[in-house]
Short mmCIF file of C-alpha atoms in Angstrom, two decimals:
data_model
loop_
_atom_site.label_atom_id
_atom_site.label_comp_id
_atom_site.label_asym_id
_atom_site.label_seq_id
_atom_site.Cartn_x
_atom_site.Cartn_y
_atom_site.Cartn_z
CA MET C 233 30.36 26.94 -58.16
CA SER C 234 26.88 25.38 -58.23
CA LEU C 235 24.44 25.03 -55.36
CA ASP C 236 24.97 21.82 -53.45
CA PRO C 237 21.77 19.74 -53.71
CA SER C 238 21.88 19.02 -49.99
CA VAL C 239 22.03 22.74 -49.25
CA ARG C 240 19.22 23.38 -51.69
CA ASP C 241 17.11 20.70 -50.00
CA ALA C 242 17.90 22.06 -46.55
CA VAL C 243 16.86 25.55 -47.60
CA LEU C 244 13.70 24.26 -49.20
CA ALA C 245 12.81 22.21 -46.13
CA THR C 246 12.94 25.37 -44.03
CA VAL C 247 10.59 27.35 -46.29
CA PRO C 248 7.34 26.31 -44.55
CA SER C 249 8.68 27.41 -41.17
CA LEU C 250 10.09 30.58 -42.67
CA ARG C 251 6.65 31.39 -44.07
CA ALA C 252 5.01 30.78 -40.71
CA PHE C 253 7.55 33.05 -39.03
CA ALA C 254 7.19 35.72 -41.70
CA ILE C 255 3.41 35.68 -41.40
CA SER C 256 3.62 36.00 -37.65
CA LEU C 257 5.97 38.96 -38.00
CA SER C 258 4.32 40.83 -40.84
CA GLY C 259 0.71 39.90 -40.27
CA ASN C 260 0.18 39.59 -44.00
CA VAL C 261 0.54 36.52 -46.17
CA ASP C 262 1.60 38.35 -49.34
CA ARG C 263 4.22 40.40 -47.55
CA ALA C 264 5.36 37.29 -45.76
CA ASP C 265 5.94 35.51 -49.05
CA ASP C 266 7.88 38.52 -50.33
CA LEU C 267 9.99 38.37 -47.18
CA VAL C 268 10.67 34.67 -47.67
CA GLN C 269 11.61 35.20 -51.30
CA GLU C 270 14.00 38.00 -50.38
CA THR C 271 15.44 35.79 -47.66
CA LEU C 272 16.14 33.01 -50.14
CA LEU C 273 17.79 35.43 -52.54
CA ARG C 274 19.99 36.83 -49.78
CA ALA C 275 20.81 33.41 -48.44
CA LEU C 276 21.93 31.99 -51.77
CA ALA C 277 23.87 35.15 -52.60
CA ASN C 278 25.75 34.69 -49.34
CA ILE C 279 25.78 30.91 -49.15
CA ASP C 280 29.56 30.97 -48.74
CA SER C 281 29.10 32.55 -45.33
CA PHE C 282 27.04 29.59 -44.14
CA GLN C 283 29.12 27.08 -42.21
CA PRO C 284 28.28 23.56 -43.37
CA GLY C 285 26.95 21.53 -40.49
CA SER C 286 25.70 24.54 -38.58
CA ASN C 287 22.07 25.41 -37.99
CA MET C 288 20.53 26.19 -41.38
CA PRO C 289 17.06 27.10 -40.06
CA ALA C 290 18.55 29.51 -37.50
CA TRP C 291 20.70 31.09 -40.22
CA LEU C 292 17.71 31.59 -42.51
CA PHE C 293 15.50 32.86 -39.68
CA THR C 294 18.18 35.39 -38.80
CA ILE C 295 18.28 36.68 -42.37
CA LEU C 296 14.51 36.91 -42.52
CA ARG C 297 14.28 38.62 -39.16
CA ASN C 298 16.92 41.18 -40.14
CA LEU C 299 15.15 41.87 -43.41
CA PHE C 300 11.89 42.36 -41.58
CA ARG C 301 13.43 44.66 -38.99
CA SER C 302 15.03 46.71 -41.71
CA GLU C 303 11.75 47.00 -43.54
CA TYR C 304 9.87 47.60 -40.29
CA ARG C 305 11.89 50.70 -39.60
CA LYS C 306 10.90 52.05 -42.99
CA ARG C 307 7.26 51.10 -42.92
CA ARG C 308 6.42 51.07 -39.24
CA ARG C 309 2.82 52.05 -39.62
CA GLU C 310 2.03 49.29 -42.05
CA VAL C 311 3.49 46.54 -39.94
CA GLU C 312 1.01 46.61 -37.10
CA ASP C 313 -2.12 44.63 -37.54
CA PRO C 314 -4.66 46.37 -35.30
CA GLU C 315 -7.61 45.21 -37.33
CA GLY C 316 -6.50 41.62 -37.19
CA SER C 317 -6.13 41.24 -40.96
CA TYR C 318 -3.63 38.51 -40.31
CA ALA C 319 -6.17 36.70 -38.24
CA GLU C 320 -8.71 37.11 -41.03
CA SER C 321 -6.31 35.93 -43.68
CA LEU C 322 -5.82 32.45 -42.37
CA LYS C 323 -8.30 29.97 -43.60
CA SER C 324 -9.13 27.37 -41.01
CA GLN C 325 -8.81 26.85 -37.31
CA PRO C 326 -7.63 23.88 -35.35
CA GLU C 327 -10.32 21.46 -34.44
CA GLN C 328 -9.52 21.55 -30.75
CA THR C 329 -10.31 25.22 -30.28
CA SER C 330 -13.48 27.04 -31.07
CA ARG C 331 -13.25 29.43 -33.99
CA LEU C 332 -14.03 32.53 -31.99
CA GLU C 333 -11.47 31.80 -29.30
CA PHE C 334 -8.78 31.01 -31.81
CA GLN C 335 -9.55 34.20 -33.74
CA GLU C 336 -9.24 36.14 -30.49
CA PHE C 337 -5.93 34.48 -29.82
CA ARG C 338 -4.54 35.49 -33.20
CA THR C 339 -5.79 39.04 -32.86
CA ALA C 340 -4.22 39.31 -29.41
CA LEU C 341 -0.95 37.88 -30.69
CA ALA C 342 -0.88 40.44 -33.48
CA LYS C 343 -1.21 43.21 -30.89
CA LEU C 344 1.85 42.16 -28.93
CA PRO C 345 4.94 44.36 -29.28
CA PRO C 346 7.07 42.97 -32.14
CA ASP C 347 9.96 42.02 -29.85
CA GLN C 348 7.71 39.97 -27.61
CA ARG C 349 5.79 38.42 -30.48
CA GLU C 350 8.88 37.20 -32.28
CA ALA C 351 10.36 35.79 -29.08
CA LEU C 352 7.18 33.94 -28.24
CA ILE C 353 6.85 32.60 -31.78
CA LEU C 354 10.46 31.46 -31.97
CA VAL C 355 10.37 29.67 -28.65
CA GLY C 356 6.74 28.69 -28.35
CA ALA C 357 5.89 27.76 -31.92
CA SER C 358 8.94 27.20 -34.09
CA GLY C 359 10.68 24.97 -31.58
CA PHE C 360 13.91 26.92 -31.28
CA SER C 361 15.65 26.83 -27.94
CA TYR C 362 16.05 30.01 -25.92
CA GLU C 363 19.70 30.03 -26.97
CA GLU C 364 18.87 29.72 -30.65
CA ALA C 365 16.18 32.38 -30.38
CA ALA C 366 18.69 34.69 -28.70
CA GLN C 367 21.14 34.07 -31.52
CA ILE C 368 18.47 34.82 -34.14
CA CYS C 369 17.39 38.02 -32.38
CA GLY C 370 20.92 39.09 -31.55
CA CYS C 371 20.28 39.49 -27.84
CA ALA C 372 20.94 37.74 -24.54
CA VAL C 373 19.17 34.55 -23.54
CA GLY C 374 17.77 36.33 -20.49
CA THR C 375 16.24 38.96 -22.72
CA ILE C 376 14.44 36.30 -24.73
CA LYS C 377 13.13 34.67 -21.56
CA SER C 378 11.90 38.01 -20.29
CA ARG C 379 10.19 38.79 -23.59
CA VAL C 380 8.51 35.38 -23.68
CA ASN C 381 7.24 35.83 -20.12
CA ARG C 382 5.92 39.27 -20.88
CA ALA C 383 4.31 38.07 -24.08
CA ARG C 384 2.51 35.27 -22.25
CA SER C 385 1.35 37.62 -19.55
CA ARG C 386 0.08 40.18 -22.03
CA LEU C 387 -1.71 37.53 -24.00
CA ALA C 388 -3.36 36.30 -20.84
CA GLU C 389 -4.37 39.86 -19.98
CA MET C 390 -5.73 40.61 -23.44
CA LEU C 391 -7.68 37.38 -23.48
CA SER C 392 -8.79 37.87 -19.88
CA ILE C 393 -7.53 34.44 -18.97
CA GLU C 394 -7.81 33.81 -15.27
CA GLY C 395 -7.79 30.06 -15.35
CA ALA C 396 -7.29 27.24 -17.76
CA GLN C 397 -11.01 26.86 -18.13
CA ASP C 398 -11.14 30.35 -19.68
CA PHE C 399 -8.87 29.44 -22.54
CA GLY C 400 -9.23 26.81 -25.15
CA PRO C 401 -12.15 24.59 -26.05
CA ASP C 402 -15.49 25.41 -24.58
CA VAL C 403 -17.33 22.99 -22.35
CA ALA C 404 -19.02 21.16 -25.21
CA THR C 405 -15.82 20.80 -27.20
CA ARG C 406 -13.92 19.61 -24.15
CA ALA C 407 -16.57 16.99 -23.56
CA ILE C 408 -16.25 15.78 -27.14
CA LEU C 409 -12.46 15.76 -26.95
CA ALA C 410 -12.60 13.88 -23.65
CA GLY C 411 -14.91 11.35 -25.23
CA GLU C 412 -12.59 10.86 -28.19
CA GLY C 413 -9.63 10.54 -25.88
CA SER C 414 -11.24 7.80 -23.87
CA ARG C 415 -11.90 5.56 -26.87
CA MET F 92 29.36 48.83 15.89
CA ALA F 93 26.75 49.72 13.39
CA GLU F 94 25.58 47.03 11.05
CA ARG F 95 27.07 47.37 7.58
CA ARG F 96 24.61 47.97 4.86
CA PRO F 97 25.14 47.60 1.16
CA ASN F 98 26.12 50.80 -0.55
CA LYS F 99 23.59 50.40 -3.27
CA ALA F 100 19.88 50.18 -2.71
CA PRO F 101 18.06 47.46 -4.61
CA PRO F 102 17.11 48.68 -8.06
CA LYS F 103 13.61 50.02 -8.31
CA ASP F 104 13.28 48.43 -11.71
CA MET F 105 13.38 44.72 -11.06
CA THR F 106 12.15 43.73 -14.48
CA SER F 107 15.46 42.20 -15.43
CA ILE F 108 15.24 39.62 -12.70
CA ALA F 109 11.66 39.54 -11.54
CA PRO F 110 8.91 37.82 -13.48
CA ALA F 111 7.05 40.05 -15.85
CA LYS F 112 3.92 41.65 -14.52
CA GLY F 113 1.27 39.01 -14.26
CA ALA F 114 3.68 36.20 -15.02
CA ALA F 115 3.38 34.82 -11.53
CA THR F 116 -0.33 34.29 -12.06
CA LEU F 117 0.20 32.15 -15.14
CA GLY F 118 -0.02 28.56 -14.16
CA PRO F 119 1.31 25.71 -16.24
CA GLU F 120 -2.13 25.00 -17.66
CA ILE F 121 -2.43 28.51 -19.08
CA ARG F 122 1.08 28.37 -20.49
CA ASP F 123 0.25 25.04 -22.05
CA ARG F 124 -2.88 26.47 -23.61
CA ILE F 125 -0.95 29.39 -25.09
CA ALA F 126 1.71 27.01 -26.37
CA ARG F 127 -0.90 24.79 -27.92
CA ASP F 128 -2.62 27.63 -29.77
CA LEU F 129 0.74 28.92 -30.95
CA ARG F 130 1.63 25.50 -32.29
CA ASN F 131 -1.75 25.16 -33.96
CA MET F 132 -1.36 28.52 -35.65
CA TRP F 133 2.18 27.65 -36.73
CA ASP F 134 1.26 24.20 -38.00
CA GLU F 135 -1.58 25.63 -40.02
CA VAL F 136 0.93 27.46 -42.20
CA VAL F 137 3.62 24.78 -42.15
CA LYS F 138 1.27 22.06 -43.32
CA GLU F 139 0.70 24.05 -46.52
CA GLY F 140 4.18 22.88 -47.47
CA VAL F 141 6.44 24.65 -49.93
CA PRO F 142 4.60 26.81 -52.46
CA ALA F 143 5.67 25.85 -55.96
CA HIS F 144 7.09 29.25 -56.79
CA PHE F 145 9.69 28.94 -54.02
CA ALA F 146 10.92 25.62 -55.37
CA ASP F 147 11.05 27.14 -58.86
CA LEU F 148 12.95 30.13 -57.52
CA LEU F 149 15.54 27.93 -55.84
CA ASP F 150 15.97 25.87 -58.99
CA ARG F 151 16.48 29.00 -61.09
CA LEU F 152 19.00 30.36 -58.62
CA ALA F 153 20.80 27.02 -58.53
CA GLN F 154 21.02 27.03 -62.32
CA GLN F 155 22.37 30.58 -62.28
CA GLU F 156 24.98 29.54 -59.72
CA GLU F 157 25.91 26.57 -61.86
CA ARG F 158 26.32 28.69 -64.97
CA ALA F 159 28.36 31.21 -63.02
CA GLY F 160 30.49 28.39 -61.70
CA GLU F 161 31.13 27.02 -65.17
CA THR F 162 32.27 30.43 -66.33
CA ALA F 163 34.49 30.90 -63.31
CA THR F 164 36.17 27.50 -63.67
CA SER F 165 36.70 27.68 -67.43
CA PRO F 166 40.34 27.71 -68.60
CA ALA F 167 39.94 31.34 -69.51
CA ALA F 168 39.02 32.28 -65.99
CA ASP F 169 41.72 33.61 -63.75
CA PRO F 170 41.71 31.59 -60.51
CA THR F 171 43.68 34.24 -58.68
CA ASN F 172 40.62 36.48 -58.79
CA LYS F 173 38.58 34.11 -56.60
CA GLY F 174 40.11 34.97 -53.27
CA ARG F 175 41.96 32.35 -51.29
CA PRO F 176 43.26 29.56 -53.54
CA ASP F 177 42.11 26.82 -51.18
CA GLU F 178 38.67 28.28 -50.64
CA ASP F 179 36.80 26.01 -53.03
CA GLU F 180 38.72 22.90 -52.02
CA SER F 181 37.73 23.33 -48.42
CA LYS F 182 34.07 23.27 -49.34
CA GLY F 183 34.18 20.11 -51.38
CA PRO F 184 32.42 19.48 -54.66
CA ARG F 185 29.19 21.30 -55.31
#
């Protein structure tokens, strides 16, 4: 049996998102790439267990998440990113947000409990539904919702956000963005 | 007649149904801001695309699968060792 080109393409198309998820979990680009590679190996070794027509990204995310959790139990101390090395490792920042604020955001995200971080990333960044995120994490939908709420609240606390004006572009940047938007 | 009261007192831990601590103070604007920064962070990695070594890895694995498949489907191979006889048919050509 050879690998169906459509399956190969579907797997490959998911790699960028898998990397983003792995980086958000591990806080380290090199370890994230190792995780993605191991995920691909596992996925292709067990490709027969994938149901054609079902959700390939969710299947791959589940494998990656399980690999990470398994590794996390072994190397718990190395997984946390208290110094924000993950935040340091990423190269640029979005134009809409000032560098300092975005760096703070990443550092705060890295300090969230892993359960909350992965729930927030799956729902808030990767675009999975609550149901899909629950399937990936192997828990109830309500649990995912609770974790996402807690994650948002903790982020707001860590970043001392009391109002929208405290988060995001500073006054000057907002003025520039508003000017661009009105053109 | 005394009013009936529920046997069980409300749980002290309401975390399973109540909003998380502080959640009530998060307005839609703040949630939108968090969502936007999450998306920005995510997109920053995604827009890097597929690193070449992952594409190479998949190609190598596909070739290995193909070679393994050729061996398994050769006349010398025993089809009864592959599990259910209709397994491959149900999956269509690879």
